[in-house]
Amino acid sequence: GVSSQLNFRWHLVKEGVNRWMNFKSSPIFDPHGQVQMSINILKDITEDKEAEVKLKNAHERLQTMLASINNGVVATDTEGRVELMNPMAEKLTGWTQEQALGKPIEDILSITSEYKGGLISNPIRTVLGDATSIDVSVPVQLINRDGVQVPIGYNAAPIKDQFGSMVGAVMVFRDISDRQKAEQERNKLT
């Protein structure tokens, strides 16, 4: 006696193709509560299903790509709340994505600079403020969750939607400890 809904694949023999269909059925009752008739609606939702599969596949490709690169990646919404972290970002910051989600970027990623004499504005905040990209060549120190300083290089950029409106920001950073050690060794030899 209640409405029902079902999605199913339907093979069209004449055309030789499969289509996704949505079937809705709603009973109509008479004054005595007996089912008098039902209204049945069949709708082709193949395009919606295909778009859903494409989106899922694109998301899985993005996750695989982010997991395989050797740089940390952190993305936020326009309020600076963490929406995504890849495994390298987890390793460098000491935070897991689950722990970081929804937290302000400053709670997850603090940066200090000996050239500027202490903590500096978070690059994502700077990008969110002026909607321009940052590419920094001067090394800075990431302060991880345990308070350990890790020398990093980074760049940050706005994330825009298809209409050009900013929907967040992303920061890509890399551990440059090995590079700094190599430079120090070269300096000792000269």
PDB file of C-alpha atoms in Angstrom:
ATOM      1  CA  GLY A   1       0.000   0.000   0.000  1.00  0.00           C
ATOM      2  CA  VAL A   2       2.989   2.401  -0.073  1.00  0.00           C
ATOM      3  CA  SER A   3       4.844   4.087  -2.919  1.00  0.00           C
ATOM      4  CA  SER A   4       7.889   2.261  -4.244  1.00  0.00           C
ATOM      5  CA  GLN A   5      10.857   3.192  -6.395  1.00  0.00           C
ATOM      6  CA  LEU A   6      13.383   1.037  -8.222  1.00  0.00           C
ATOM      7  CA  ASN A   7      16.371   1.627 -10.514  1.00  0.00           C
ATOM      8  CA  PHE A   8      17.229  -1.170 -12.937  1.00  0.00           C
ATOM      9  CA  ARG A   9      18.982  -1.897 -16.244  1.00  0.00           C
ATOM     10  CA  TRP A  10      16.704  -2.639 -19.132  1.00  0.00           C
ATOM     11  CA  HIS A  11      17.993  -4.309 -22.298  1.00  0.00           C
ATOM     12  CA  LEU A  12      16.258  -2.943 -25.377  1.00  0.00           C
ATOM     13  CA  VAL A  13      16.237  -5.905 -27.745  1.00  0.00           C
ATOM     14  CA  LYS A  14      15.364  -3.964 -30.893  1.00  0.00           C
ATOM     15  CA  GLU A  15      18.143  -1.401 -30.373  1.00  0.00           C
ATOM     16  CA  GLY A  16      20.521  -3.926 -28.793  1.00  0.00           C
ATOM     17  CA  VAL A  17      21.478  -1.525 -25.939  1.00  0.00           C
ATOM     18  CA  ASN A  18      21.144  -1.376 -22.179  1.00  0.00           C
ATOM     19  CA  ARG A  19      19.381   1.593 -20.581  1.00  0.00           C
ATOM     20  CA  TRP A  20      19.059   2.572 -16.929  1.00  0.00           C
ATOM     21  CA  MET A  21      15.440   3.061 -15.931  1.00  0.00           C
ATOM     22  CA  ASN A  22      13.762   4.472 -12.826  1.00  0.00           C
ATOM     23  CA  PHE A  23      10.397   2.923 -12.003  1.00  0.00           C
ATOM     24  CA  LYS A  24       8.029   4.640  -9.538  1.00  0.00           C
ATOM     25  CA  SER A  25       4.725   3.179  -8.467  1.00  0.00           C
ATOM     26  CA  SER A  26       2.182   4.967  -6.248  1.00  0.00           C
ATOM     27  CA  PRO A  27      -1.157   3.430  -5.200  1.00  0.00           C
ATOM     28  CA  ILE A  28      -4.423   5.397  -5.346  1.00  0.00           C
ATOM     29  CA  PHE A  29      -6.913   4.434  -2.623  1.00  0.00           C
ATOM     30  CA  ASP A  30     -10.724   4.564  -2.591  1.00  0.00           C
ATOM     31  CA  PRO A  31     -12.617   6.031   0.416  1.00  0.00           C
ATOM     32  CA  HIS A  32     -12.542   2.595   2.113  1.00  0.00           C
ATOM     33  CA  GLY A  33      -8.768   2.345   1.984  1.00  0.00           C
ATOM     34  CA  GLN A  34      -8.680  -0.193  -0.818  1.00  0.00           C
ATOM     35  CA  VAL A  35      -6.238   0.218  -3.705  1.00  0.00           C
ATOM     36  CA  GLN A  36      -8.281   1.478  -6.638  1.00  0.00           C
ATOM     37  CA  MET A  37      -5.387   1.885  -9.092  1.00  0.00           C
ATOM     38  CA  SER A  38      -1.730   2.720  -9.195  1.00  0.00           C
ATOM     39  CA  ILE A  39       0.222   5.382 -11.017  1.00  0.00           C
ATOM     40  CA  ASN A  40       3.384   3.964 -12.576  1.00  0.00           C
ATOM     41  CA  ILE A  41       6.098   6.138 -14.052  1.00  0.00           C
ATOM     42  CA  LEU A  42       9.041   4.789 -16.038  1.00  0.00           C
ATOM     43  CA  LYS A  43      11.882   7.241 -16.697  1.00  0.00           C
ATOM     44  CA  ASP A  44      15.117   6.726 -18.642  1.00  0.00           C
ATOM     45  CA  ILE A  45      17.974   7.790 -16.313  1.00  0.00           C
ATOM     46  CA  THR A  46      20.851   6.417 -18.414  1.00  0.00           C
ATOM     47  CA  GLU A  47      22.557   9.818 -18.813  1.00  0.00           C
ATOM     48  CA  ASP A  48      22.399  10.453 -15.052  1.00  0.00           C
ATOM     49  CA  LYS A  49      23.866   7.004 -14.310  1.00  0.00           C
ATOM     50  CA  GLU A  50      26.650   7.462 -16.871  1.00  0.00           C
ATOM     51  CA  ALA A  51      27.526  10.874 -15.407  1.00  0.00           C
ATOM     52  CA  GLU A  52      27.583   9.321 -11.928  1.00  0.00           C
ATOM     53  CA  VAL A  53      29.980   6.577 -13.094  1.00  0.00           C
ATOM     54  CA  LYS A  54      32.240   9.113 -14.855  1.00  0.00           C
ATOM     55  CA  LEU A  55      32.377  11.263 -11.710  1.00  0.00           C
ATOM     56  CA  LYS A  56      33.197   8.238  -9.559  1.00  0.00           C
ATOM     57  CA  ASN A  57      35.936   7.142 -11.986  1.00  0.00           C
ATOM     58  CA  ALA A  58      37.411  10.667 -12.085  1.00  0.00           C
ATOM     59  CA  HIS A  59      37.422  10.791  -8.273  1.00  0.00           C
ATOM     60  CA  GLU A  60      39.178   7.410  -8.075  1.00  0.00           C
ATOM     61  CA  ARG A  61      41.792   8.537 -10.639  1.00  0.00           C
ATOM     62  CA  LEU A  62      42.397  11.726  -8.643  1.00  0.00           C
ATOM     63  CA  GLN A  63      42.835   9.752  -5.404  1.00  0.00           C
ATOM     64  CA  THR A  64      45.278   7.350  -7.099  1.00  0.00           C
ATOM     65  CA  MET A  65      47.265  10.243  -8.573  1.00  0.00           C
ATOM     66  CA  LEU A  66      47.413  12.140  -5.267  1.00  0.00           C
ATOM     67  CA  ALA A  67      48.517   8.993  -3.441  1.00  0.00           C
ATOM     68  CA  SER A  68      51.349   8.369  -5.912  1.00  0.00           C
ATOM     69  CA  ILE A  69      52.985  11.807  -6.038  1.00  0.00           C
ATOM     70  CA  ASN A  70      55.896  12.641  -3.775  1.00  0.00           C
ATOM     71  CA  ASN A  71      54.547  16.055  -2.716  1.00  0.00           C
ATOM     72  CA  GLY A  72      52.109  16.930   0.025  1.00  0.00           C
ATOM     73  CA  VAL A  73      48.763  18.263  -1.205  1.00  0.00           C
ATOM     74  CA  VAL A  74      46.199  20.029   0.980  1.00  0.00           C
ATOM     75  CA  ALA A  75      42.994  21.598  -0.340  1.00  0.00           C
ATOM     76  CA  THR A  76      40.511  23.775   1.531  1.00  0.00           C
ATOM     77  CA  ASP A  77      37.156  25.432   0.987  1.00  0.00           C
ATOM     78  CA  THR A  78      36.823  29.225   0.773  1.00  0.00           C
ATOM     79  CA  GLU A  79      36.765  29.452   4.578  1.00  0.00           C
ATOM     80  CA  GLY A  80      40.146  27.747   4.821  1.00  0.00           C
ATOM     81  CA  ARG A  81      38.750  24.481   6.235  1.00  0.00           C
ATOM     82  CA  VAL A  82      40.586  21.329   5.133  1.00  0.00           C
ATOM     83  CA  GLU A  83      38.713  19.261   2.536  1.00  0.00           C
ATOM     84  CA  LEU A  84      41.460  16.979   1.237  1.00  0.00           C
ATOM     85  CA  MET A  85      44.934  15.758   2.142  1.00  0.00           C
ATOM     86  CA  ASN A  86      47.021  13.206   0.291  1.00  0.00           C
ATOM     87  CA  PRO A  87      49.188  10.568   2.050  1.00  0.00           C
ATOM     88  CA  MET A  88      52.387  12.628   1.712  1.00  0.00           C
ATOM     89  CA  ALA A  89      50.681  15.624   3.345  1.00  0.00           C
ATOM     90  CA  GLU A  90      49.594  13.313   6.165  1.00  0.00           C
ATOM     91  CA  LYS A  91      53.175  12.119   6.593  1.00  0.00           C
ATOM     92  CA  LEU A  92      54.702  15.620   6.587  1.00  0.00           C
ATOM     93  CA  THR A  93      52.110  17.279   8.846  1.00  0.00           C
ATOM     94  CA  GLY A  94      51.476  14.368  11.217  1.00  0.00           C
ATOM     95  CA  TRP A  95      47.695  14.651  10.690  1.00  0.00           C
ATOM     96  CA  THR A  96      45.515  12.102   8.938  1.00  0.00           C
ATOM     97  CA  GLN A  97      42.908  13.350   6.488  1.00  0.00           C
ATOM     98  CA  GLU A  98      40.149  12.087   8.802  1.00  0.00           C
ATOM     99  CA  GLN A  99      41.569  14.109  11.711  1.00  0.00           C
ATOM    100  CA  ALA A 100      42.104  17.223   9.590  1.00  0.00           C
ATOM    101  CA  LEU A 101      38.797  17.379   7.695  1.00  0.00           C
ATOM    102  CA  GLY A 102      36.868  20.547   8.504  1.00  0.00           C
ATOM    103  CA  LYS A 103      39.638  22.041  10.659  1.00  0.00           C
ATOM    104  CA  PRO A 104      41.113  25.477   9.884  1.00  0.00           C
ATOM    105  CA  ILE A 105      44.271  25.159   7.785  1.00  0.00           C
ATOM    106  CA  GLU A 106      46.352  26.902  10.482  1.00  0.00           C
ATOM    107  CA  ASP A 107      45.588  24.044  12.903  1.00  0.00           C
ATOM    108  CA  ILE A 108      47.071  21.555  10.448  1.00  0.00           C
ATOM    109  CA  LEU A 109      49.811  23.471   8.680  1.00  0.00           C
ATOM    110  CA  SER A 110      51.875  26.142  10.476  1.00  0.00           C
ATOM    111  CA  ILE A 111      54.841  27.720   8.729  1.00  0.00           C
ATOM    112  CA  THR A 112      57.781  29.646  10.099  1.00  0.00           C
ATOM    113  CA  SER A 113      60.511  31.508   8.243  1.00  0.00           C
ATOM    114  CA  GLU A 114      63.932  32.485   9.538  1.00  0.00           C
ATOM    115  CA  TYR A 115      63.974  35.230   6.887  1.00  0.00           C
ATOM    116  CA  LYS A 116      60.791  36.789   8.262  1.00  0.00           C
ATOM    117  CA  GLY A 117      61.553  36.131  11.919  1.00  0.00           C
ATOM    118  CA  GLY A 118      58.905  33.607  12.945  1.00  0.00           C
ATOM    119  CA  LEU A 119      55.441  32.379  12.014  1.00  0.00           C
ATOM    120  CA  ILE A 120      54.180  33.642   8.684  1.00  0.00           C
ATOM    121  CA  SER A 121      50.692  33.861   7.241  1.00  0.00           C
ATOM    122  CA  ASN A 122      49.498  30.524   5.935  1.00  0.00           C
ATOM    123  CA  PRO A 123      49.852  30.482   2.118  1.00  0.00           C
ATOM    124  CA  ILE A 124      46.303  29.191   1.691  1.00  0.00           C
ATOM    125  CA  ARG A 125      44.976  32.186   3.653  1.00  0.00           C
ATOM    126  CA  THR A 126      46.988  34.485   1.400  1.00  0.00           C
ATOM    127  CA  VAL A 127      45.563  32.830  -1.732  1.00  0.00           C
ATOM    128  CA  LEU A 128      42.019  32.976  -0.347  1.00  0.00           C
ATOM    129  CA  GLY A 129      42.538  36.668   0.401  1.00  0.00           C
ATOM    130  CA  ASP A 130      43.793  37.836  -2.976  1.00  0.00           C
ATOM    131  CA  ALA A 131      42.872  34.946  -5.335  1.00  0.00           C
ATOM    132  CA  THR A 132      46.373  34.779  -6.839  1.00  0.00           C
ATOM    133  CA  SER A 133      48.901  31.958  -6.948  1.00  0.00           C
ATOM    134  CA  ILE A 134      52.058  31.844  -4.832  1.00  0.00           C
ATOM    135  CA  ASP A 135      55.292  30.113  -5.811  1.00  0.00           C
ATOM    136  CA  VAL A 136      57.973  30.358  -3.143  1.00  0.00           C
ATOM    137  CA  SER A 137      61.625  29.586  -3.790  1.00  0.00           C
ATOM    138  CA  VAL A 138      62.897  30.678  -0.352  1.00  0.00           C
ATOM    139  CA  PRO A 139      62.781  27.656   2.006  1.00  0.00           C
ATOM    140  CA  VAL A 140      60.432  27.846   4.979  1.00  0.00           C
ATOM    141  CA  GLN A 141      59.831  25.494   7.883  1.00  0.00           C
ATOM    142  CA  LEU A 142      56.666  23.448   8.262  1.00  0.00           C
ATOM    143  CA  ILE A 143      55.902  22.850  11.933  1.00  0.00           C
ATOM    144  CA  ASN A 144      54.374  19.386  12.105  1.00  0.00           C
ATOM    145  CA  ARG A 145      51.928  18.040  14.697  1.00  0.00           C
ATOM    146  CA  ASP A 146      54.791  17.024  17.015  1.00  0.00           C
ATOM    147  CA  GLY A 147      56.379  20.491  16.816  1.00  0.00           C
ATOM    148  CA  VAL A 148      59.221  19.281  14.577  1.00  0.00           C
ATOM    149  CA  GLN A 149      60.293  21.717  11.871  1.00  0.00           C
ATOM    150  CA  VAL A 150      60.592  20.321   8.354  1.00  0.00           C
ATOM    151  CA  PRO A 151      62.132  22.491   5.615  1.00  0.00           C
ATOM    152  CA  ILE A 152      59.745  22.753   2.672  1.00  0.00           C
ATOM    153  CA  GLY A 153      59.297  24.487  -0.642  1.00  0.00           C
ATOM    154  CA  TYR A 154      55.728  25.141  -1.740  1.00  0.00           C
ATOM    155  CA  ASN A 155      53.295  26.727  -4.096  1.00  0.00           C
ATOM    156  CA  ALA A 156      49.642  27.548  -3.528  1.00  0.00           C
ATOM    157  CA  ALA A 157      46.822  28.448  -5.884  1.00  0.00           C
ATOM    158  CA  PRO A 158      43.102  29.183  -5.926  1.00  0.00           C
ATOM    159  CA  ILE A 159      40.672  26.442  -6.963  1.00  0.00           C
ATOM    160  CA  LYS A 160      38.035  27.805  -9.340  1.00  0.00           C
ATOM    161  CA  ASP A 161      34.804  26.335 -10.657  1.00  0.00           C
ATOM    162  CA  GLN A 162      33.747  26.235 -14.308  1.00  0.00           C
ATOM    163  CA  PHE A 163      32.479  29.822 -14.051  1.00  0.00           C
ATOM    164  CA  GLY A 164      35.768  31.184 -12.684  1.00  0.00           C
ATOM    165  CA  SER A 165      34.509  31.648  -9.119  1.00  0.00           C
ATOM    166  CA  MET A 166      36.919  30.669  -6.361  1.00  0.00           C
ATOM    167  CA  VAL A 167      35.707  27.602  -4.443  1.00  0.00           C
ATOM    168  CA  GLY A 168      38.821  26.986  -2.361  1.00  0.00           C
ATOM    169  CA  ALA A 169      42.596  26.820  -2.431  1.00  0.00           C
ATOM    170  CA  VAL A 170      45.272  24.163  -2.760  1.00  0.00           C
ATOM    171  CA  MET A 171      48.829  24.026  -1.464  1.00  0.00           C
ATOM    172  CA  VAL A 172      51.482  21.657  -2.802  1.00  0.00           C
ATOM    173  CA  PHE A 173      54.623  21.292  -0.686  1.00  0.00           C
ATOM    174  CA  ARG A 174      57.728  19.143  -0.669  1.00  0.00           C
ATOM    175  CA  ASP A 175      60.293  18.148   1.944  1.00  0.00           C
ATOM    176  CA  ILE A 176      63.609  19.728   0.934  1.00  0.00           C
ATOM    177  CA  SER A 177      65.704  18.378   3.836  1.00  0.00           C
ATOM    178  CA  ASP A 178      67.929  16.331   1.498  1.00  0.00           C
ATOM    179  CA  ARG A 179      68.466  19.298  -0.796  1.00  0.00           C
ATOM    180  CA  GLN A 180      69.413  21.537   2.131  1.00  0.00           C
ATOM    181  CA  LYS A 181      71.869  18.931   3.464  1.00  0.00           C
ATOM    182  CA  ALA A 182      73.479  18.600   0.013  1.00  0.00           C
ATOM    183  CA  GLU A 183      73.850  22.385  -0.226  1.00  0.00           C
ATOM    184  CA  GLN A 184      75.422  22.533   3.242  1.00  0.00           C
ATOM    185  CA  GLU A 185      77.903  19.803   2.272  1.00  0.00           C
ATOM    186  CA  ARG A 186      78.804  21.697  -0.925  1.00  0.00           C
ATOM    187  CA  ASN A 187      79.300  24.899   1.069  1.00  0.00           C
ATOM    188  CA  LYS A 188      81.708  23.105   3.422  1.00  0.00           C
ATOM    189  CA  LEU A 189      83.844  22.068   0.460  1.00  0.00           C
ATOM    190  CA  THR A 190      84.117  25.598  -0.983  1.00  0.00           C
TER     191      THR A 190
END
